[in-house]
Amino acid sequence: MSGDGDADAETEPVTESEAISPYTLQREEASETRHAFWADTVADRIANREPDEPIVVKGGISPSGVPHLGNVNEIMRGYFVAEVLRDRDYEVRQVFTADDRDPLRKLPRTLCDLEGNLVDLGEVDAGALGRNLGAPYTDIPDPFGCCESYGDHFSTIIQDSADAIGAPIELVSNTDLYESGEFEAVTRFVLEHRDRARDVLSQYQDKVDANADYVPFNPICEECGKLTETVTSVDLDAGEAGTVDYRCTDMDAGDRTIDGCGHEGTATLREGKLPWRFEWPAQWQLLGVDFEPFGKDHAEGSWPSGQDVARNVLEIEPPVPMVYEWFTLDGEPFSSSEGNVILVSDVLELLEPDVLRYFFAKDPAKARDFSIERLDQLVDEFDRLEATYFGEIDASEDEQAFADRVYPFVVEEPREKRIRLPYTFAAVLGMTDDPDLREEIARREGHIPDDAPEWAVAGALERVEQARNWARRTGNEFDYELKRTEIPAHDFDAETEAALADLADFIEAGHDPEEIQGEIYEAAKRHDVDTGDFFAAGYRLFFDEEQGPKLGPFLAKVDRAFVVGRLRRER
């Protein structure tokens, strides 16, 4: 920010040659080095500007409601760029702003407590929230009563999510920046040059008339606590940094209007906020931002006006931008109101942080789906990346280059002796609560070597609980519990008992999974037992259910003596 700008100077719109395309990864310059990892391409563009250190990587969110996995997109894109820069020996600061002085514009249908449990609006004091429509998030009581405010509650969950996934962000509260006076200088500068600011913004927002009295500041009404957009006069010589007079008027909030109280008063520059189109560039200046990723919604809206405000109002260069694609959850957009959300804490009950970091290491320029139903495929992808890094499988040149560069960023420490049980196999092991049996089966199937160190065995078996949680959450074919301690109640006819005896003899003799599956059909046929009924008999004996996983392969994985004894109803 420069203090000698002419408040009455005419502004020149950002020309096409000056404008920075935010589609950093969707275009490739011929002069640029081709990298295996997208974060290196972004890091090159940052480094080419020869920034001062620490380099500042920023993201941000308005803590309006449930901070779900989709909101972590911005944190993780910044994280990987920050890590690549650190790998190049730069000092990096990754900040994430909580835009918590924004007003509550509508009541969320769903909220969540600090443990990540989703609750309907009716389960909290909805009336208290309703009375605070239009007020800043940090001035609204926490509906759960555990944090200082509504904004602080959801900001805490954002910080917890970043910590859980291993992204060391520095969470910065906009409210704190305003109340401490850190935003005061840039706010005063914008108001000093409000004619210029109005001219710039009028090119992007029809509601702003370049010839009218628009003032880029939203005071907080001292009477009702709501933000108002109606400033009647500005006095930059009053108080320490200036004041504004205002009238509390109605606020448009999408398809509804939030009533103002009509109060007329005076506010200091610490008692309000800049409108978003100015606040975002002001954050760049105040925090010294060098890079910021953002979703495609900002690419065609806030970003064009943001870089124009940066250059022609604040007189600074905007940071290096990057647009990322949103991703869906099981094929549908994330939606708190529709209940289509999942939190980081939920995901980490289903898989390791390494796997989740890998998901965000993929090309952000491509739209993706995070599928809980097909989570096994994502885990298999990660396991392949890991095996490629350690040279355990053949891979293409591009795949090897990607693994070599990315894998060290998604794990805490590359450890060649680590063990990863196949996710669906871990789900099978999750059918029993017996930890010794889990390990015994995993060893017998060749997934745990005899010389495996204890830490590797313990790490491998942790995946069993995660895979079992996945099976239970989705209710898939692995969502069954092996009844090992006692034989479930049953009532079989003589033909079924004879077929079970044949199957027990066959398994006792030693056969592979598909041979056992085939013998189930043959034993039923020999004794004239309906095939479906015979499978049901097996499921009854082992799961106390009428259906279950593919029976032959499952019986082949469980210890043989137990299977034979159970088929003979002896144990």
XYZ file of N, CA, C and O in Angstrom, residues 301-435:
540
model
N -15.255 -14.167 -10.622
C -15.921 -13.122 -9.839
C -14.947 -12.277 -9.059
O -14.526 -11.202 -9.495
N -14.576 -12.767 -7.889
C -13.760 -11.962 -6.981
C -12.336 -11.756 -7.479
O -11.728 -10.715 -7.191
N -11.775 -12.723 -8.212
C -10.383 -12.581 -8.635
C -10.177 -11.441 -9.625
O -9.265 -10.616 -9.430
N -10.979 -11.321 -10.704
C -10.755 -10.187 -11.611
C -10.850 -8.838 -10.907
O -10.003 -7.949 -11.125
N -11.851 -8.667 -10.056
C -11.948 -7.396 -9.338
C -10.846 -7.277 -8.289
O -10.327 -6.185 -8.028
N -10.452 -8.413 -7.703
C -9.425 -8.393 -6.670
C -8.092 -7.891 -7.186
O -7.431 -7.064 -6.540
N -7.668 -8.388 -8.346
C -6.384 -7.924 -8.856
C -6.471 -6.480 -9.346
O -5.486 -5.731 -9.284
N -7.656 -6.065 -9.790
C -7.841 -4.664 -10.187
C -7.764 -3.749 -8.964
O -7.102 -2.697 -8.981
N -8.439 -4.144 -7.879
C -8.365 -3.370 -6.641
C -6.920 -3.330 -6.128
O -6.427 -2.281 -5.678
N -6.241 -4.475 -6.195
C -4.859 -4.531 -5.708
C -3.987 -3.511 -6.437
O -3.247 -2.734 -5.807
N -4.081 -3.481 -7.759
C -3.201 -2.603 -8.534
C -3.660 -1.144 -8.513
O -2.855 -0.232 -8.336
N -4.962 -0.933 -8.715
C -5.437 0.434 -8.949
C -6.003 1.134 -7.727
O -6.295 2.329 -7.790
N -6.164 0.418 -6.621
C -6.575 1.057 -5.377
C -5.456 0.948 -4.348
O -4.955 1.947 -3.825
N -5.020 -0.261 -4.066
C -3.989 -0.453 -3.041
C -2.572 -0.265 -3.562
O -1.622 -0.120 -2.779
N -2.435 -0.312 -4.898
C -1.130 -0.125 -5.538
C -0.133 -1.204 -5.131
O 1.021 -0.935 -4.793
N -0.595 -2.443 -5.140
C 0.262 -3.599 -4.870
C 0.066 -4.609 -5.991
O -0.888 -4.522 -6.778
N 0.957 -5.572 -6.076
C 0.799 -6.671 -7.033
C -0.003 -7.787 -6.373
O 0.277 -8.162 -5.219
N -0.997 -8.334 -7.048
C -1.726 -9.471 -6.483
C -0.825 -10.695 -6.411
O 0.181 -10.775 -7.126
N -1.158 -11.640 -5.569
C -0.325 -12.845 -5.437
C -0.472 -13.763 -6.654
O -1.354 -13.569 -7.502
N 0.390 -14.753 -6.725
C 0.239 -15.801 -7.735
C -1.042 -16.568 -7.406
O -1.220 -17.029 -6.278
N -1.953 -16.701 -8.374
C -3.207 -17.393 -8.110
C -3.185 -18.836 -8.615
O -2.302 -19.214 -9.394
N -4.141 -19.620 -8.179
C -4.350 -20.966 -8.737
C -5.794 -21.389 -8.496
O -6.266 -21.371 -7.361
N -6.472 -21.739 -9.564
C -7.840 -22.233 -9.444
C -7.804 -23.744 -9.258
O -7.082 -24.446 -9.960
N -8.573 -24.230 -8.295
C -8.734 -25.677 -8.158
C -10.181 -26.056 -8.433
O -11.099 -25.273 -8.209
N -10.352 -27.248 -8.950
C -11.688 -27.779 -9.191
C -12.274 -28.281 -7.882
O -11.562 -28.804 -7.025
N -13.569 -28.139 -7.745
C -14.244 -28.741 -6.609
C -14.341 -30.246 -6.821
O -14.184 -30.752 -7.941
N -14.586 -30.970 -5.765
C -14.860 -32.396 -5.914
C -16.184 -32.721 -5.243
O -16.673 -31.967 -4.403
N -16.753 -33.820 -5.663
C -18.058 -34.240 -5.153
C -17.889 -35.342 -4.117
O -16.806 -35.913 -3.965
N -18.967 -35.626 -3.420
C -18.990 -36.698 -2.423
C -19.982 -37.744 -2.895
O -21.182 -37.482 -2.956
N -19.464 -38.914 -3.265
C -20.304 -39.985 -3.814
C -21.192 -39.471 -4.938
O -22.387 -39.758 -5.025
N -20.580 -38.636 -5.819
C -21.260 -38.191 -7.023
C -22.154 -36.985 -6.860
O -22.704 -36.488 -7.843
N -22.315 -36.465 -5.652
C -23.191 -35.325 -5.408
C -22.401 -34.176 -4.775
O -21.434 -34.415 -4.053
N -22.808 -32.924 -5.021
C -22.102 -31.793 -4.402
C -22.191 -31.865 -2.884
O -23.184 -32.343 -2.326
N -21.153 -31.377 -2.219
C -21.214 -31.259 -0.762
C -22.355 -30.310 -0.397
O -22.496 -29.239 -0.993
N -23.154 -30.690 0.567
C -24.267 -29.849 0.990
C -24.613 -30.156 2.436
O -25.102 -31.247 2.743
N -24.372 -29.182 3.302
C -24.723 -29.366 4.708
C -26.229 -29.486 4.876
O -26.722 -30.297 5.655
N -26.969 -28.662 4.112
C -28.424 -28.665 4.264
C -29.037 -29.980 3.811
O -30.052 -30.431 4.355
N -28.417 -30.620 2.817
C -28.928 -31.896 2.331
C -28.321 -33.086 3.062
O -28.663 -34.231 2.784
N -27.398 -32.809 3.964
C -26.776 -33.894 4.719
C -25.691 -34.624 3.964
O -25.187 -35.655 4.424
N -25.290 -34.102 2.788
C -24.249 -34.766 2.009
C -22.890 -34.159 2.356
O -22.289 -33.411 1.581
N -22.433 -34.442 3.563
C -21.147 -33.944 4.040
C -20.414 -35.055 4.770
O -21.012 -36.022 5.248
N -19.117 -34.905 4.814
C -18.296 -35.763 5.662
C -17.150 -34.904 6.163
O -16.605 -34.082 5.418
N -16.822 -35.035 7.431
C -15.761 -34.242 8.031
C -14.448 -34.999 7.966
O -14.422 -36.227 7.800
N -13.352 -34.269 8.111
C -12.030 -34.900 8.129
C -11.957 -35.943 9.230
O -11.413 -37.041 9.037
N -12.533 -35.640 10.389
C -12.510 -36.593 11.497
C -13.226 -37.895 11.129
O -12.803 -38.980 11.558
N -14.291 -37.794 10.343
C -14.998 -38.998 9.881
C -14.125 -39.805 8.930
O -14.034 -41.037 9.033
N -13.492 -39.118 7.986
C -12.673 -39.801 6.980
C -11.511 -40.538 7.637
O -11.173 -41.668 7.253
N -10.914 -39.921 8.650
C -9.748 -40.533 9.291
C -10.114 -41.709 10.187
O -9.231 -42.375 10.712
N -11.393 -41.979 10.340
C -11.816 -43.230 10.961
C -11.850 -44.361 9.937
O -11.967 -45.528 10.300
N -11.733 -44.001 8.641
C -11.856 -44.981 7.561
C -10.533 -45.266 6.861
O -10.393 -46.313 6.219
N -9.577 -44.348 6.942
C -8.288 -44.554 6.274
C -7.198 -43.732 6.954
O -7.474 -42.884 7.796
N -5.959 -44.000 6.563
C -4.820 -43.314 7.156
C -4.723 -41.878 6.628
O -5.122 -41.605 5.489
N -4.153 -40.956 7.416
C -3.922 -39.589 6.920
C -3.104 -39.571 5.638
O -3.314 -38.716 4.773
N -2.173 -40.522 5.492
C -1.343 -40.596 4.284
C -2.212 -40.717 3.036
O -1.945 -40.095 2.005
N -3.236 -41.545 3.117
C -4.105 -41.776 1.956
C -4.906 -40.520 1.637
O -5.074 -40.157 0.465
N -5.385 -39.839 2.670
C -6.159 -38.617 2.439
C -5.264 -37.524 1.856
O -5.676 -36.785 0.945
N -4.029 -37.411 2.334
C -3.107 -36.429 1.751
C -2.845 -36.757 0.285
O -2.745 -35.859 -0.556
N -2.739 -38.048 -0.030
C -2.531 -38.447 -1.420
C -3.680 -37.986 -2.304
O -3.460 -37.515 -3.434
N -4.918 -38.086 -1.812
C -6.080 -37.648 -2.602
C -5.916 -36.188 -3.011
O -6.200 -35.811 -4.160
N -5.431 -35.349 -2.092
C -5.286 -33.934 -2.387
C -4.014 -33.627 -3.167
O -3.842 -32.503 -3.639
N -3.126 -34.598 -3.292
C -1.919 -34.400 -4.100
C -2.204 -34.563 -5.589
O -1.378 -34.178 -6.423
N -3.353 -35.092 -5.922
C -3.709 -35.253 -7.331
C -3.923 -33.895 -7.989
O -4.136 -32.887 -7.320
N -3.911 -33.889 -9.308
C -4.027 -32.670 -10.093
C -5.280 -31.889 -9.715
O -6.402 -32.353 -9.933
N -5.131 -30.681 -9.156
C -6.302 -29.903 -8.741
C -7.081 -29.306 -9.899
O -8.173 -28.765 -9.697
N -6.553 -29.403 -11.104
C -7.251 -28.859 -12.266
C -8.323 -29.815 -12.782
O -9.079 -29.464 -13.694
N -8.384 -31.004 -12.221
C -9.357 -32.006 -12.669
C -10.415 -32.230 -11.595
O -10.098 -32.375 -10.419
N -11.677 -32.259 -12.030
C -12.773 -32.544 -11.099
C -12.711 -34.010 -10.690
O -12.418 -34.875 -11.521
N -12.986 -34.293 -9.423
C -12.922 -35.660 -8.914
C -14.094 -35.934 -7.994
O -14.786 -35.022 -7.544
N -14.270 -37.209 -7.713
C -15.292 -37.625 -6.762
C -14.615 -38.332 -5.603
O -13.749 -39.191 -5.814
N -14.984 -37.955 -4.395
C -14.513 -38.675 -3.212
C -15.620 -39.650 -2.850
O -16.658 -39.254 -2.313
N -15.409 -40.909 -3.167
C -16.460 -41.906 -2.997
C -16.200 -42.755 -1.760
O -15.196 -43.472 -1.681
N -17.105 -42.658 -0.803
C -17.015 -43.524 0.373
C -17.297 -44.970 -0.029
O -16.638 -45.899 0.453
N -18.246 -45.155 -0.923
C -18.596 -46.504 -1.372
C -17.388 -47.206 -1.990
O -17.182 -48.408 -1.794
N -16.590 -46.455 -2.735
C -15.444 -47.049 -3.448
C -14.114 -46.621 -2.819
O -13.102 -46.479 -3.514
N -14.113 -46.436 -1.531
C -12.910 -45.993 -0.843
C -11.762 -46.981 -1.013
O -10.591 -46.589 -0.998
N -12.087 -48.241 -1.190
C -11.048 -49.251 -1.391
C -10.193 -48.942 -2.618
O -8.992 -49.223 -2.633
N -10.808 -48.340 -3.646
C -10.055 -48.014 -4.854
C -9.035 -46.914 -4.588
O -7.908 -46.958 -5.104
N -9.411 -45.911 -3.785
C -8.474 -44.842 -3.434
C -7.305 -45.408 -2.629
O -6.141 -45.058 -2.874
N -7.605 -46.290 -1.675
C -6.539 -46.891 -0.870
C -5.618 -47.734 -1.750
O -4.391 -47.704 -1.595
N -6.199 -48.470 -2.692
C -5.378 -49.270 -3.613
C -4.460 -48.369 -4.443
O -3.300 -48.722 -4.708
N -4.967 -47.206 -4.861
C -4.148 -46.250 -5.615
C -2.957 -45.800 -4.775
O -1.827 -45.717 -5.261
N -3.232 -45.465 -3.519
C -2.148 -45.028 -2.633
C -1.126 -46.144 -2.449
O 0.091 -45.902 -2.495
N -1.607 -47.362 -2.227
C -0.682 -48.486 -2.029
C 0.202 -48.684 -3.253
O 1.381 -49.026 -3.139
N -0.370 -48.448 -4.438
C 0.422 -48.576 -5.668
C 1.463 -47.462 -5.741
O 2.609 -47.701 -6.136
N 1.074 -46.247 -5.372
C 2.035 -45.136 -5.333
C 3.207 -45.485 -4.426
O 4.374 -45.280 -4.785
N 2.889 -46.035 -3.266
C 3.919 -46.384 -2.292
C 4.825 -47.485 -2.830
O 6.060 -47.397 -2.723
N 4.229 -48.511 -3.407
C 5.018 -49.615 -3.962
C 5.883 -49.143 -5.128
O 7.015 -49.606 -5.314
N 5.363 -48.187 -5.913
C 6.135 -47.623 -7.016
C 7.344 -46.861 -6.490
O 8.459 -46.993 -7.003
N 7.141 -46.096 -5.457
C 8.239 -45.312 -4.866
C 9.374 -46.229 -4.412
O 10.553 -45.910 -4.618
N 9.042 -47.356 -3.812
C 10.061 -48.269 -3.299
C 10.537 -49.274 -4.351
O 11.316 -50.182 -4.039
N 10.094 -49.095 -5.605
C 10.563 -49.960 -6.690
C 10.079 -51.388 -6.582
O 10.734 -52.304 -7.100
N 8.930 -51.599 -5.962
C 8.426 -52.955 -5.746
C 7.559 -53.451 -6.895
O 7.253 -54.636 -6.972
N 7.141 -52.542 -7.788
C 6.334 -52.927 -8.944
C 6.832 -52.171 -10.163
O 7.504 -51.145 -10.054
N 6.507 -52.678 -11.336
C 6.850 -51.982 -12.570
C 5.864 -50.839 -12.780
O 4.664 -50.970 -12.524
N 6.372 -49.708 -13.236
C 5.522 -48.540 -13.459
C 6.036 -47.777 -14.667
O 7.202 -47.914 -15.067
N 5.154 -46.970 -15.249
C 5.555 -46.146 -16.387
C 6.517 -45.063 -15.903
O 6.627 -44.782 -14.699
N 7.177 -44.408 -16.849
C 8.133 -43.356 -16.497
C 7.437 -42.212 -15.763
O 7.945 -41.701 -14.760
N 6.251 -41.816 -16.252
C 5.516 -40.724 -15.606
C 5.041 -41.120 -14.209
O 5.102 -40.310 -13.273
N 4.574 -42.356 -14.096
C 4.087 -42.820 -12.805
C 5.226 -42.870 -11.787
O 5.048 -42.498 -10.618
N 6.397 -43.311 -12.218
C 7.554 -43.376 -11.327
C 7.998 -41.986 -10.901
O 8.296 -41.742 -9.721
N 7.994 -41.049 -11.853
C 8.411 -39.685 -11.542
C 7.444 -39.041 -10.549
O 7.869 -38.341 -9.615
N 6.144 -39.282 -10.729
C 5.146 -38.738 -9.813
C 5.338 -39.320 -8.416
O 5.329 -38.590 -7.415
N 5.517 -40.636 -8.334
C 5.702 -41.289 -7.036
C 6.963 -40.789 -6.345
O 6.963 -40.515 -5.132
N 8.052 -40.670 -7.098
C 9.320 -40.232 -6.513
C 9.199 -38.837 -5.900
O 9.786 -38.557 -4.843
N 8.443 -37.973 -6.565
C 8.341 -36.596 -6.083
C 7.279 -36.437 -4.997
O 7.488 -35.740 -4.000
N 6.132 -37.095 -5.161
C 4.975 -36.840 -4.307
C 4.989 -37.655 -3.019
O 4.628 -37.138 -1.950
N 5.406 -38.913 -3.101
C 5.279 -39.798 -1.935
C 5.906 -39.223 -0.668
O 5.287 -39.276 0.409
N 7.112 -38.650 -0.719
C 7.685 -38.106 0.530
C 6.856 -36.983 1.149
O 6.975 -36.722 2.349
N 5.998 -36.327 0.351
C 5.165 -35.251 0.884
C 3.876 -35.757 1.522
O 3.232 -35.025 2.275
N 3.479 -36.984 1.225
C 2.198 -37.467 1.740
C 2.355 -38.389 2.949
O 1.364 -38.722 3.603
N 3.582 -38.797 3.245
C 3.821 -39.614 4.430
C 4.708 -38.841 5.393
O 5.443 -37.937 5.001
N 4.619 -39.188 6.652
C 5.467 -38.512 7.639
C 6.933 -38.854 7.420
O 7.808 -38.007 7.561
N 7.174 -40.124 7.069
C 8.546 -40.578 6.826
C 8.491 -41.832 5.956
O 7.822 -42.801 6.314
N 9.174 -41.838 4.801
C 9.206 -43.062 3.988
C 9.927 -44.183 4.745
O 11.064 -44.006 5.190
N 9.234 -45.313 4.909
C 9.816 -46.453 5.631
C 9.593 -47.697 4.785
O 8.475 -48.185 4.631
N 10.694 -48.219 4.253
C 10.593 -49.305 3.283
C 10.006 -50.577 3.883
O 9.386 -51.372 3.194
N 10.184 -50.790 5.173
C 9.690 -52.016 5.791
C 8.238 -51.906 6.256
O 7.741 -52.808 6.929
N 7.563 -50.796 5.882
C 6.152 -50.669 6.253
C 5.347 -51.786 5.589
O 5.762 -52.373 4.588
N 4.188 -52.080 6.152
C 3.304 -53.124 5.602
C 1.923 -52.519 5.413
O 1.392 -51.870 6.314
N 1.352 -52.693 4.229
C -0.013 -52.249 3.958
C -0.855 -53.469 3.601
O -0.613 -54.109 2.586
N -1.800 -53.798 4.436
C -2.723 -54.875 4.092
C -3.672 -54.363 3.019
O -4.162 -53.231 3.106
N -3.964 -55.158 1.990
C -4.988 -54.740 1.025
C -6.273 -54.371 1.765
O -6.683 -55.060 2.704
N -6.889 -53.272 1.352
C -7.990 -52.696 2.131
C -9.159 -53.666 2.271
O -9.731 -53.808 3.364
N -9.541 -54.328 1.186
C -10.673 -55.260 1.294
C -10.292 -56.491 2.111
O -11.136 -57.061 2.804
N -9.024 -56.896 2.060
C -8.578 -57.997 2.917
C -8.650 -57.568 4.376
O -9.087 -58.341 5.246
N -8.261 -56.317 4.654
C -8.368 -55.796 6.018
C -9.827 -55.785 6.467
O -10.130 -56.038 7.639
N -10.732 -55.513 5.525
C -12.160 -55.525 5.860
C -12.628 -56.933 6.222
O -13.466 -57.115 7.118
N -12.086 -57.926 5.551
C -12.403 -59.317 5.899
C -11.908 -59.629 7.309
O -12.623 -60.236 8.116
N -10.686 -59.185 7.614
C -10.154 -59.421 8.957
C -11.000 -58.714 10.012
O -11.097 -59.161 11.159
N -11.621 -57.610 9.602
C -12.457 -56.869 10.522
C -13.731 -57.589 10.923
O -14.462 -57.130 11.805
N -14.006 -58.715 10.300
C -15.182 -59.503 10.679
C -14.991 -60.215 12.014
O -15.950 -60.733 12.582
N -13.769 -60.244 12.496
C -13.514 -60.826 13.810
C -12.898 -59.778 14.717
O -12.119 -58.936 14.277
N -13.232 -59.833 16.008
C -12.665 -58.913 16.988
C -11.354 -59.424 17.564
O -10.687 -58.703 18.305
N -10.996 -60.659 17.242
C -9.828 -61.308 17.839
C -8.549 -60.781 17.181
O -8.261 -61.105 16.025
N -7.749 -59.970 17.887
C -6.539 -59.410 17.263
C -5.515 -60.484 16.902
O -4.810 -60.346 15.902
